[in-house]
């Protein structure tokens, strides 16, 4: 996909799902142009490919915990199959589509859609498991027309059981957890521990553990309606949390819910109690799911400023490197000129014939030119090797290409002009933040008008607004 195609596709999707971000693409385009001029990006690269535009929410957990049922309920549509046996054997990536019918596409489709952060996921899967090159075996894509999926991506996963603890699934899960903005780990109240829970603990929880402090992992005990018969919810929750804490998970968020349309609770008093608990916890889960979408929008805009500053910082560094390159070359040339000059002069003193003398000088000159290019390529290689930042290295290599006059290396970089352009981009990105603030404030108002007494708790992330 060329950068131009990517801009267009992103704009097309944003227009449908998150229109407030459409104009941000043009900002990225300008940023790309500056970076390309300096050489920090190749012609076929764009900063839009290094950031996820849609937040990823993954639903993981034990088999039959009710992951797919939860997703169907959330979307308000029966998108995923459900059942009491292990149903899903693949990861299903769910995204928005305006078509009424649910479209299922093979996993390779993910590579061609700029919404997904799985940048070249096929390559990733090849790395994960060279035997199982077929990405379609592990992943499928479903496009669904539901308001709630707009601007986000959900992943439903195969349940973890003994058969599924194959290396590839575990490694894909790890990859997905790393990429996700939010991870919901489902257990079910029928088997809070040990049995199925033990395997899950050993694998899934181990994978999610390193993210425990980041507020990104939510532990969800599902199907708590099944506790109604014995009325032992607190006991079950206690056992579940103890099992988690034995694995070192003490700080994560714990929720207890059930799927109202699937539950049958006979005792009305217990039903009311369980429903109260479920409503509260479910509201918090859904709020978190909305919040990552908002956070992601801010992050995308903030990234413009980060990248602009990175470019600004790289210019003096690049200029310094190119200055050093020029000096090295001047010294090398002077030395070689002296050696070849003196050598040819010395050799010419042994011959009488003028034509032969000129022949020696010409030969010395040719040898000097050849040596010049050889030494130049060695100096470039040696200096490039020492540059840690790959973008800076790329820019350095661009400005020191063999056919470019080295005395002019980097002279064309107009720092002042670039700085002014980048500062303008930063200023514009701040006014976008303002736009986002306005949008979310009006969204909040809308919501609170819906339920006067239930003020949404989602906090706006702390952001700077235009400082001037
Ligand atoms: N009583 C009750 N049953 C539920 C609840 N959630 C799901 N179920 C049932 O539990 C079974 C498993 O649900 P699924 O949604 O298929 O579970 P899953 O986690 O997607 O399962 P796999 O994809 O096989 O790993 C189905 O028969 C659902 O009807 C719930 O909250 N309460
Ligand atoms: Mg399922």
Short mmCIF file of C-alpha atoms and ligand atoms in Angstrom, two decimals:
data_model
loop_
_atom_site.label_atom_id
_atom_site.label_comp_id
_atom_site.label_asym_id
_atom_site.label_seq_id
_atom_site.Cartn_x
_atom_site.Cartn_y
_atom_site.Cartn_z
CA UNK A 1 0.00 0.00 0.00
CA UNK A 2 1.49 3.36 -0.99
CA UNK A 3 1.30 6.26 1.47
CA UNK A 4 -1.25 7.95 -0.78
CA UNK A 5 -3.49 4.87 -0.75
CA UNK A 6 -3.12 4.65 3.01
CA UNK A 7 -4.16 8.29 3.53
CA UNK A 8 -7.19 7.77 1.34
CA UNK A 9 -8.28 4.52 2.97
CA UNK A 10 -7.84 5.93 6.44
CA UNK A 11 -9.86 9.01 5.52
CA UNK A 12 -12.60 6.85 4.10
CA UNK A 13 -12.88 4.78 7.30
CA UNK A 14 -12.57 7.78 9.59
CA UNK A 15 -15.31 9.56 7.75
CA UNK A 16 -17.63 6.69 8.63
CA UNK A 17 -16.43 5.90 12.11
CA UNK A 18 -14.62 8.85 13.63
CA UNK A 19 -15.05 11.99 11.48
CA UNK A 20 -13.35 14.30 13.94
CA UNK A 21 -10.02 12.70 13.00
CA UNK A 22 -10.34 12.99 9.22
CA UNK A 23 -8.40 16.23 8.92
CA UNK A 24 -5.62 14.86 11.09
CA UNK A 25 -4.56 12.78 8.08
CA UNK A 26 -3.51 15.95 6.25
CA UNK A 27 -1.35 16.90 9.22
CA UNK A 28 0.34 13.53 9.04
CA UNK A 29 0.81 14.01 5.33
CA UNK A 30 2.66 17.26 5.89
CA UNK A 31 4.74 15.68 8.62
CA UNK A 32 5.64 12.86 6.20
CA UNK A 33 6.70 15.37 3.55
CA UNK A 34 9.07 17.14 5.93
CA UNK A 35 10.53 13.85 7.14
CA UNK A 36 11.01 12.64 3.57
CA UNK A 37 12.78 15.80 2.53
CA UNK A 38 15.24 15.35 5.37
CA UNK A 39 15.51 11.66 4.64
CA UNK A 40 14.12 10.39 7.94
CA UNK A 41 11.45 8.49 6.02
CA UNK A 42 11.70 6.66 2.70
CA UNK A 43 9.42 7.68 -0.13
CA UNK A 44 7.14 4.69 0.50
CA UNK A 45 6.84 5.28 4.25
CA UNK A 46 4.42 7.33 6.30
CA UNK A 47 4.07 8.07 9.99
CA UNK A 48 0.43 6.98 9.73
CA UNK A 49 1.58 3.37 9.56
CA UNK A 50 3.44 3.46 12.84
CA UNK A 51 0.44 4.20 15.02
CA UNK A 52 -2.81 2.30 15.51
CA UNK A 53 -5.76 4.39 14.47
CA UNK A 54 -8.38 2.13 16.00
CA UNK A 55 -8.13 0.98 19.60
CA UNK A 56 -7.95 -2.74 20.10
CA UNK A 57 -9.99 -4.45 22.77
CA UNK A 58 -9.35 -8.15 23.17
CA UNK A 59 -11.54 -10.65 24.97
CA UNK A 60 -9.56 -13.61 26.21
CA UNK A 61 -10.32 -16.33 28.71
CA UNK A 62 -11.19 -19.90 29.50
CA UNK A 63 -13.28 -21.85 27.01
CA UNK A 64 -17.04 -21.50 27.30
CA UNK A 65 -16.63 -18.60 29.70
CA UNK A 66 -19.08 -16.61 27.59
CA UNK A 67 -16.68 -14.45 25.60
CA UNK A 68 -18.62 -14.69 22.35
CA UNK A 69 -21.97 -14.23 24.12
CA UNK A 70 -20.61 -11.07 25.74
CA UNK A 71 -19.51 -9.72 22.36
CA UNK A 72 -22.87 -10.48 20.75
CA UNK A 73 -24.63 -8.71 23.58
CA UNK A 74 -22.31 -5.74 23.31
CA UNK A 75 -22.84 -5.43 19.56
CA UNK A 76 -26.56 -6.05 19.83
CA UNK A 77 -26.21 -8.70 17.11
CA UNK A 78 -25.52 -12.38 16.91
CA UNK A 79 -22.17 -12.16 15.24
CA UNK A 80 -20.31 -15.00 16.94
CA UNK A 81 -21.38 -18.59 17.43
CA UNK A 82 -21.79 -19.66 21.01
CA UNK A 83 -22.21 -23.00 22.73
CA UNK A 84 -21.24 -25.18 25.60
CA UNK A 85 -18.47 -27.01 23.79
CA UNK A 86 -15.30 -25.23 22.74
CA UNK A 87 -16.72 -23.23 19.85
CA UNK A 88 -14.08 -20.84 18.58
CA UNK A 89 -10.86 -22.20 17.21
CA UNK A 90 -9.68 -18.92 15.74
CA UNK A 91 -9.19 -15.34 16.73
CA UNK A 92 -11.94 -13.22 15.24
CA UNK A 93 -11.18 -9.57 14.63
CA UNK A 94 -14.42 -7.60 14.60
CA UNK A 95 -14.69 -4.17 13.03
CA UNK A 96 -17.31 -1.80 11.65
CA UNK A 97 -18.95 -1.96 8.27
CA UNK A 98 -21.91 -0.04 6.92
CA UNK A 99 -23.29 -3.16 5.23
CA UNK A 100 -26.15 -4.74 7.09
CA UNK A 101 -24.92 -8.26 6.55
CA UNK A 102 -22.02 -9.54 8.59
CA UNK A 103 -19.08 -10.11 6.26
CA UNK A 104 -16.50 -12.72 7.15
CA UNK A 105 -13.10 -12.40 5.56
CA UNK A 106 -9.98 -14.52 5.86
CA UNK A 107 -7.12 -13.33 8.08
CA UNK A 108 -5.00 -12.08 5.17
CA UNK A 109 -7.53 -9.27 4.72
CA UNK A 110 -6.02 -7.68 7.84
CA UNK A 111 -2.84 -6.83 6.01
CA UNK A 112 -4.68 -4.72 3.49
CA UNK A 113 -6.73 -2.63 5.91
CA UNK A 114 -5.00 0.35 7.52
CA UNK A 115 -7.33 0.23 10.52
CA UNK A 116 -5.53 -2.67 12.07
CA UNK A 117 -2.42 -2.37 14.13
CA UNK A 118 -1.33 -5.77 12.92
CA UNK A 119 1.22 -4.25 10.66
CA UNK A 120 2.12 -7.14 8.39
CA UNK A 121 0.63 -9.71 10.68
CA UNK A 122 1.26 -12.50 8.17
CA UNK A 123 4.99 -11.92 8.57
CA UNK A 124 4.55 -11.96 12.31
CA UNK A 125 2.74 -15.29 12.14
CA UNK A 126 5.41 -16.72 9.89
CA UNK A 127 7.92 -15.74 12.52
CA UNK A 128 5.77 -17.27 15.23
CA UNK A 129 5.36 -20.55 13.50
CA UNK A 130 7.20 -21.23 10.24
CA UNK A 131 5.34 -24.52 9.83
CA UNK A 132 1.95 -22.85 10.05
CA UNK A 133 2.36 -20.18 7.45
CA UNK A 134 -1.32 -19.88 6.88
CA UNK A 135 -2.60 -16.87 8.75
CA UNK A 136 -6.16 -17.82 7.82
CA UNK A 137 -5.87 -20.79 10.10
CA UNK A 138 -5.56 -18.53 13.12
CA UNK A 139 -7.39 -15.36 12.25
CA UNK A 140 -10.56 -14.23 10.60
CA UNK A 141 -12.12 -10.85 10.16
CA UNK A 142 -15.77 -9.95 10.62
CA UNK A 143 -17.21 -6.62 9.54
CA UNK A 144 -20.39 -5.75 11.40
CA UNK A 145 -22.87 -2.93 11.20
CA UNK A 146 -23.22 -1.88 14.82
CA UNK A 147 -22.94 1.62 16.26
CA UNK A 148 -21.00 0.29 19.22
CA UNK A 149 -18.10 -1.04 17.18
CA UNK A 150 -17.59 2.26 15.36
CA UNK A 151 -14.07 3.50 15.86
CA UNK A 152 -12.86 0.43 17.67
CA UNK A 153 -11.79 -3.17 17.07
CA UNK A 154 -12.76 -6.17 19.16
CA UNK A 155 -11.01 -9.51 19.17
CA UNK A 156 -12.81 -12.65 20.19
CA UNK A 157 -10.46 -15.47 20.97
CA UNK A 158 -10.52 -19.23 21.14
CA UNK A 159 -10.96 -20.35 24.71
CA UNK A 160 -7.92 -21.66 26.47
CA UNK A 161 -8.02 -25.31 27.24
CA UNK A 162 -5.45 -28.07 27.22
CA UNK A 163 -5.72 -28.65 23.47
CA UNK A 164 -5.32 -25.04 22.75
CA UNK A 165 -2.15 -24.47 24.60
CA UNK A 166 -0.32 -24.90 21.42
CA UNK A 167 2.63 -22.70 21.02
CA UNK A 168 1.27 -20.68 18.13
CA UNK A 169 -1.98 -19.72 19.86
CA UNK A 170 -0.09 -18.68 22.96
CA UNK A 171 2.28 -16.56 20.98
CA UNK A 172 -0.45 -14.91 18.98
CA UNK A 173 -2.22 -14.23 22.27
CA UNK A 174 0.92 -12.60 23.61
CA UNK A 175 1.20 -10.48 20.48
CA UNK A 176 -2.45 -9.46 20.79
CA UNK A 177 -2.10 -8.58 24.48
CA UNK A 178 0.89 -6.39 23.65
CA UNK A 179 -1.02 -4.60 20.89
CA UNK A 180 -4.27 -4.21 22.80
CA UNK A 181 -5.48 -1.03 24.41
CA UNK A 182 -7.69 -3.05 26.73
CA UNK A 183 -7.73 -6.74 27.59
CA UNK A 184 -10.71 -8.45 29.22
CA UNK A 185 -9.85 -11.83 30.69
CA UNK A 186 -12.94 -13.95 31.17
CA UNK A 187 -13.35 -16.72 33.71
CA UNK A 188 -16.64 -18.31 34.54
CA UNK A 189 -18.28 -18.74 37.88
CA UNK A 190 -19.04 -22.40 37.23
CA UNK A 191 -15.33 -23.19 37.33
CA UNK A 192 -13.62 -20.30 39.05
CA UNK A 193 -10.77 -22.61 40.03
CA UNK A 194 -8.85 -24.92 40.02
CA UNK A 195 -9.36 -27.29 36.97
CA UNK A 196 -9.65 -25.27 33.80
CA UNK A 197 -8.63 -22.26 35.77
CA UNK A 198 -5.27 -23.73 36.62
CA UNK A 199 -4.16 -24.07 33.02
CA UNK A 200 -5.47 -20.66 32.23
CA UNK A 201 -3.69 -19.21 35.20
CA UNK A 202 -0.46 -20.76 34.16
CA UNK A 203 -0.62 -19.43 30.64
CA UNK A 204 -2.97 -16.56 30.04
CA UNK A 205 -2.51 -14.82 33.34
CA UNK A 206 1.24 -15.23 33.04
CA UNK A 207 1.09 -13.46 29.67
CA UNK A 208 -1.08 -10.63 30.95
CA UNK A 209 0.80 -10.18 34.21
CA UNK A 210 3.36 -7.73 32.98
CA UNK A 211 0.55 -5.35 32.00
CA UNK A 212 -1.24 -5.63 35.32
CA UNK A 213 -0.14 -2.24 36.57
CA UNK A 214 -1.07 -0.46 33.38
CA UNK A 215 -4.82 -0.58 33.99
CA UNK A 216 -5.12 -2.32 30.66
CA UNK A 217 -6.13 -5.77 31.93
CA UNK A 218 -9.57 -6.35 33.45
CA UNK A 219 -10.33 -9.70 35.10
CA UNK A 220 -13.95 -10.61 34.58
CA UNK A 221 -15.79 -13.37 36.41
CA UNK A 222 -18.69 -14.15 34.10
CA UNK A 223 -21.88 -16.20 34.47
CA UNK A 224 -22.32 -15.24 38.12
CA UNK A 225 -26.03 -16.04 37.68
CA UNK A 226 -24.99 -19.65 38.17
CA UNK A 227 -24.21 -18.79 41.81
CA UNK A 228 -27.88 -18.05 42.44
CA UNK A 229 -28.82 -21.59 43.36
CA UNK A 230 -26.43 -21.81 46.27
CA UNK A 231 -26.38 -18.07 46.78
CA UNK A 232 -22.62 -18.15 47.27
CA UNK A 233 -21.39 -15.31 45.06
CA UNK A 234 -19.04 -13.83 47.64
CA UNK A 235 -17.51 -17.23 48.28
CA UNK A 236 -16.93 -17.84 44.56
CA UNK A 237 -15.49 -14.38 44.01
CA UNK A 238 -13.22 -14.94 47.01
CA UNK A 239 -11.94 -18.26 45.66
CA UNK A 240 -11.36 -16.73 42.24
CA UNK A 241 -9.48 -13.74 43.57
CA UNK A 242 -7.40 -15.96 45.83
CA UNK A 243 -6.42 -18.09 42.86
CA UNK A 244 -5.40 -14.97 40.97
CA UNK A 245 -3.49 -13.51 43.87
CA UNK A 246 -1.55 -16.76 44.22
CA UNK A 247 -0.29 -15.94 40.76
CA UNK A 248 0.72 -12.50 41.88
CA UNK A 249 -2.31 -10.68 40.43
CA UNK A 250 -3.45 -8.48 43.26
CA UNK A 251 -3.72 -5.05 41.73
CA UNK A 252 -5.74 -5.66 38.53
CA UNK A 253 -9.38 -4.71 38.24
CA UNK A 254 -11.88 -7.44 39.11
CA UNK A 255 -15.43 -7.53 37.84
CA UNK A 256 -18.34 -9.94 38.22
CA UNK A 257 -21.04 -10.06 35.56
CA UNK A 258 -23.44 -12.29 33.71
CA UNK A 259 -25.39 -12.19 30.51
CA UNK A 260 -28.94 -11.20 31.38
CA UNK A 261 -30.51 -12.68 28.29
CA UNK A 262 -28.99 -16.10 29.05
CA UNK A 263 -29.56 -16.23 32.80
CA UNK A 264 -32.51 -17.71 34.65
CA UNK A 265 -32.60 -16.86 38.34
CA UNK A 266 -35.61 -18.19 40.23
CA UNK A 267 -35.33 -16.36 43.53
CA UNK A 268 -36.33 -12.70 42.92
CA UNK A 269 -34.42 -11.40 45.92
CA UNK A 270 -31.17 -13.07 44.79
CA UNK A 271 -31.91 -11.99 41.22
CA UNK A 272 -32.12 -8.38 42.29
CA UNK A 273 -28.87 -8.55 44.24
CA UNK A 274 -26.97 -10.21 41.41
CA UNK A 275 -28.40 -7.83 38.86
CA UNK A 276 -27.31 -4.84 40.90
CA UNK A 277 -23.77 -6.13 41.08
CA UNK A 278 -23.77 -7.00 37.37
CA UNK A 279 -25.20 -3.65 36.28
CA UNK A 280 -22.55 -1.75 38.21
CA UNK A 281 -19.65 -3.83 36.98
CA UNK A 282 -20.87 -4.01 33.40
CA UNK A 283 -21.29 -0.23 33.31
CA UNK A 284 -17.70 0.13 34.41
CA UNK A 285 -16.46 -2.33 31.80
CA UNK A 286 -18.35 -0.57 29.01
CA UNK A 287 -17.08 2.76 30.22
CA UNK A 288 -13.51 1.49 30.01
CA UNK A 289 -14.21 0.29 26.48
CA UNK A 290 -15.39 3.78 25.53
CA UNK A 291 -12.53 5.45 27.31
CA UNK A 292 -9.84 3.62 25.32
CA UNK A 293 -11.48 4.90 22.16
CA UNK A 294 -11.24 8.47 23.41
CA UNK A 295 -7.69 7.96 24.68
CA UNK A 296 -6.65 6.59 21.33
CA UNK A 297 -7.96 9.67 19.50
CA UNK A 298 -5.92 11.91 21.79
CA UNK A 299 -2.87 9.75 21.36
CA UNK A 300 -3.10 9.97 17.57
CA UNK A 301 -3.18 13.76 17.71
CA UNK A 302 -0.50 13.99 20.39
CA UNK A 303 1.73 11.83 18.22
CA UNK A 304 1.95 14.65 15.67
CA UNK A 305 3.62 16.83 18.26
CA UNK A 306 5.91 14.02 19.38
CA UNK A 307 7.01 13.26 15.84
CA UNK A 308 7.42 16.95 14.96
CA UNK A 309 9.68 17.38 17.98
CA UNK A 310 11.63 14.26 17.07
CA UNK A 311 12.22 15.68 13.60
CA UNK A 312 13.28 19.04 15.04
CA UNK A 313 15.75 17.36 17.38
CA UNK A 314 17.16 15.25 14.62
CA UNK A 315 18.15 18.19 12.39
CA UNK A 316 21.09 19.53 14.45
CA UNK A 317 22.23 15.95 14.99
CA UNK A 318 22.11 15.23 11.28
CA UNK A 319 23.90 18.46 10.47
CA UNK A 320 26.61 17.64 12.97
CA UNK A 321 27.08 14.18 11.45
CA UNK A 322 27.24 15.60 7.94
CA UNK A 323 29.74 18.23 9.09
CA UNK A 324 31.89 15.48 10.50
CA UNK A 325 31.56 13.56 7.28
CA UNK A 326 32.74 16.58 5.27
CA UNK A 327 35.74 17.07 7.55
CA UNK A 328 36.66 13.39 7.39
CA UNK A 329 36.45 13.49 3.61
CA UNK A 330 38.52 16.66 3.35
CA UNK A 331 41.25 15.15 5.50
CA UNK A 332 41.16 11.88 3.56
CA UNK A 333 41.27 13.68 0.22
CA UNK A 334 44.11 15.95 1.32
CA UNK A 335 46.11 12.95 2.50
CA UNK A 336 45.48 10.96 -0.65
CA UNK A 337 46.22 13.94 -2.84
CA UNK A 338 49.52 14.39 -1.04
CA UNK A 339 50.40 10.71 -1.38
CA UNK A 340 49.44 10.39 -5.05
CA UNK A 341 50.88 13.83 -5.89
CA UNK A 342 54.20 13.13 -4.23
CA UNK A 343 54.26 9.57 -5.58
CA UNK A 344 53.66 10.64 -9.16
CA UNK A 345 56.14 13.51 -8.89
CA UNK A 346 58.75 11.12 -7.52
CA UNK A 347 58.06 8.57 -10.26
CA UNK A 348 58.20 11.24 -12.97
CA UNK A 349 61.75 12.23 -11.97
CA UNK A 350 62.90 8.88 -13.31
CA UNK A 351 61.56 9.46 -16.83
CA UNK A 352 62.77 11.93 -19.46
CA UNK A 353 59.93 11.61 -21.94
CA UNK A 354 57.32 14.39 -21.38
CA UNK A 355 54.47 12.32 -22.72
CA UNK A 356 55.34 9.55 -20.29
CA UNK A 357 55.47 12.07 -17.44
CA UNK A 358 51.91 13.15 -18.27
CA UNK A 359 50.96 9.50 -18.47
CA UNK A 360 52.18 9.00 -14.91
CA UNK A 361 50.26 12.07 -13.68
CA UNK A 362 47.10 10.87 -15.42
CA UNK A 363 47.45 7.41 -13.90
CA UNK A 364 47.99 8.94 -10.45
CA UNK A 365 44.88 11.05 -10.93
CA UNK A 366 42.77 8.03 -11.91
CA UNK A 367 44.07 6.10 -8.91
CA UNK A 368 43.27 9.09 -6.69
CA UNK A 369 39.67 9.21 -7.97
CA UNK A 370 39.21 5.48 -7.43
CA UNK A 371 40.70 5.69 -3.94
CA UNK A 372 38.50 8.71 -3.18
CA UNK A 373 35.30 6.77 -3.85
CA UNK A 374 36.54 3.71 -2.01
CA UNK A 375 37.51 5.71 1.06
CA UNK A 376 34.29 7.70 0.86
CA UNK A 377 32.21 4.54 0.96
CA UNK A 378 34.26 3.22 3.89
CA UNK A 379 33.82 6.47 5.85
CA UNK A 380 30.05 6.49 5.21
CA UNK A 381 29.72 2.87 6.29
CA UNK A 382 31.83 3.37 9.38
CA UNK A 383 29.93 6.49 10.45
CA UNK A 384 26.49 5.00 9.68
CA UNK A 385 27.27 1.96 11.79
CA UNK A 386 27.71 4.17 14.81
CA UNK A 387 24.30 5.90 14.43
CA UNK A 388 21.84 4.13 16.73
CA UNK A 389 18.68 5.87 15.57
CA UNK A 390 17.59 4.10 12.38
CA UNK A 391 15.77 7.15 10.99
CA UNK A 392 18.78 9.37 11.51
CA UNK A 393 20.95 6.72 9.89
CA UNK A 394 18.63 6.63 6.93
CA UNK A 395 18.83 10.40 6.56
CA UNK A 396 22.61 10.33 6.87
CA UNK A 397 22.86 7.72 4.11
CA UNK A 398 20.56 9.72 1.89
CA UNK A 399 22.71 12.84 2.15
CA UNK A 400 25.97 11.01 1.64
CA UNK A 401 25.09 9.04 -1.51
CA UNK A 402 28.21 8.56 -3.62
CA UNK A 403 27.14 10.83 -6.49
CA UNK A 404 26.36 13.83 -4.28
CA UNK A 405 29.15 16.40 -3.90
CA UNK A 406 30.31 15.87 -0.36
CA UNK A 407 31.23 19.48 0.26
CA UNK A 408 27.54 20.30 -0.08
CA UNK A 409 26.27 17.44 2.11
CA UNK A 410 23.44 18.74 4.28
CA UNK A 411 23.79 22.32 3.03
CA UNK A 412 20.33 22.17 1.48
CA UNK A 413 18.62 21.56 4.83
CA UNK A 414 17.02 24.84 5.78
CA UNK A 415 16.63 24.41 9.54
CA UNK A 416 14.72 27.64 10.07
CA UNK A 417 12.15 26.90 7.40
CA UNK A 418 11.63 23.34 8.62
CA UNK A 419 11.34 24.47 12.20
CA UNK A 420 8.71 27.04 11.28
CA UNK A 421 6.71 24.43 9.41
CA UNK A 422 6.90 21.94 12.27
CA UNK A 423 5.91 24.58 14.81
CA UNK A 424 2.88 25.37 12.71
CA UNK A 425 1.99 21.66 12.66
CA UNK A 426 2.31 21.47 16.43
CA UNK A 427 0.08 24.49 16.82
CA UNK A 428 -2.52 22.97 14.51
CA UNK A 429 -2.40 19.67 16.41
CA UNK A 430 -3.18 21.58 19.61
CA UNK A 431 -6.24 23.09 18.06
CA UNK A 432 -7.27 19.55 17.15
CA UNK A 433 -6.97 18.62 20.80
CA UNK A 434 -9.31 21.50 21.51
CA UNK A 435 -11.72 20.10 18.93
CA UNK A 436 -11.55 16.68 20.58
CA UNK A 437 -12.20 18.24 23.98
CA UNK A 438 -15.25 20.05 22.61
CA UNK A 439 -16.56 16.87 21.03
CA UNK A 440 -16.18 14.77 24.16
CA UNK A 441 -17.64 17.43 26.39
CA UNK A 442 -20.72 17.56 24.19
CA UNK A 443 -20.81 13.76 24.18
CA UNK A 444 -20.74 13.78 27.96
CA UNK A 445 -23.58 16.27 28.07
CA UNK A 446 -25.60 14.16 25.67
CA UNK A 447 -25.04 11.11 27.84
CA UNK A 448 -25.95 12.83 31.07
CA UNK A 449 -29.12 14.11 29.45
CA UNK A 450 -30.00 10.48 28.86
CA UNK A 451 -29.64 9.53 32.48
CA UNK A 452 -29.81 12.56 34.69
CA UNK A 453 -28.72 10.76 37.80
CA UNK A 454 -25.98 8.69 36.22
CA UNK A 455 -23.23 11.07 35.29
CA UNK A 456 -20.69 9.23 33.10
CA UNK A 457 -17.49 8.74 34.99
CA UNK A 458 -15.10 8.71 32.03
CA UNK A 459 -12.54 11.40 32.66
CA UNK A 460 -11.07 13.37 29.82
CA UNK A 461 -7.39 12.61 29.62
CA UNK A 462 -5.21 15.45 30.79
CA UNK A 463 -4.18 17.33 27.72
CA UNK A 464 -2.63 20.60 26.88
CA UNK A 465 -4.69 22.95 24.86
CA UNK A 466 -3.30 25.65 22.63
CA UNK A 467 -0.84 27.53 24.75
CA UNK A 468 -0.92 30.68 22.73
N1 LIG B 1 -26.15 -18.93 32.45
C1 LIG B 1 -25.33 -18.27 31.66
N2 LIG B 1 -24.89 -18.85 30.53
C2 LIG B 1 -24.05 -18.17 29.75
C3 LIG B 1 -23.60 -16.85 30.08
N3 LIG B 1 -22.75 -16.44 29.12
C4 LIG B 1 -22.67 -17.44 28.21
N4 LIG B 1 -23.44 -18.48 28.59
C5 LIG B 1 -23.55 -19.77 27.90
O1 LIG B 1 -22.29 -20.41 28.01
C6 LIG B 1 -21.99 -21.14 26.85
C7 LIG B 1 -20.65 -20.69 26.29
O2 LIG B 1 -20.76 -19.36 25.82
P1 LIG B 1 -19.86 -18.80 24.66
O3 LIG B 1 -20.22 -17.37 24.53
O4 LIG B 1 -19.90 -19.65 23.47
O5 LIG B 1 -18.45 -18.95 25.36
P2 LIG B 1 -17.01 -18.67 24.75
O6 LIG B 1 -16.18 -18.18 25.86
O7 LIG B 1 -17.10 -17.84 23.53
O8 LIG B 1 -16.56 -20.13 24.37
P3 LIG B 1 -15.42 -20.63 23.35
O9 LIG B 1 -15.49 -19.78 22.15
O10 LIG B 1 -15.79 -22.04 23.06
O11 LIG B 1 -14.16 -20.54 24.09
C8 LIG B 1 -23.13 -20.89 25.88
O12 LIG B 1 -23.98 -21.99 25.95
C9 LIG B 1 -23.81 -19.65 26.41
O13 LIG B 1 -25.19 -19.66 26.14
C10 LIG B 1 -24.09 -16.28 31.31
O14 LIG B 1 -23.75 -15.18 31.70
N5 LIG B 1 -24.94 -17.04 32.05
MG1 LIG B 2 -16.44 -18.13 21.61
#
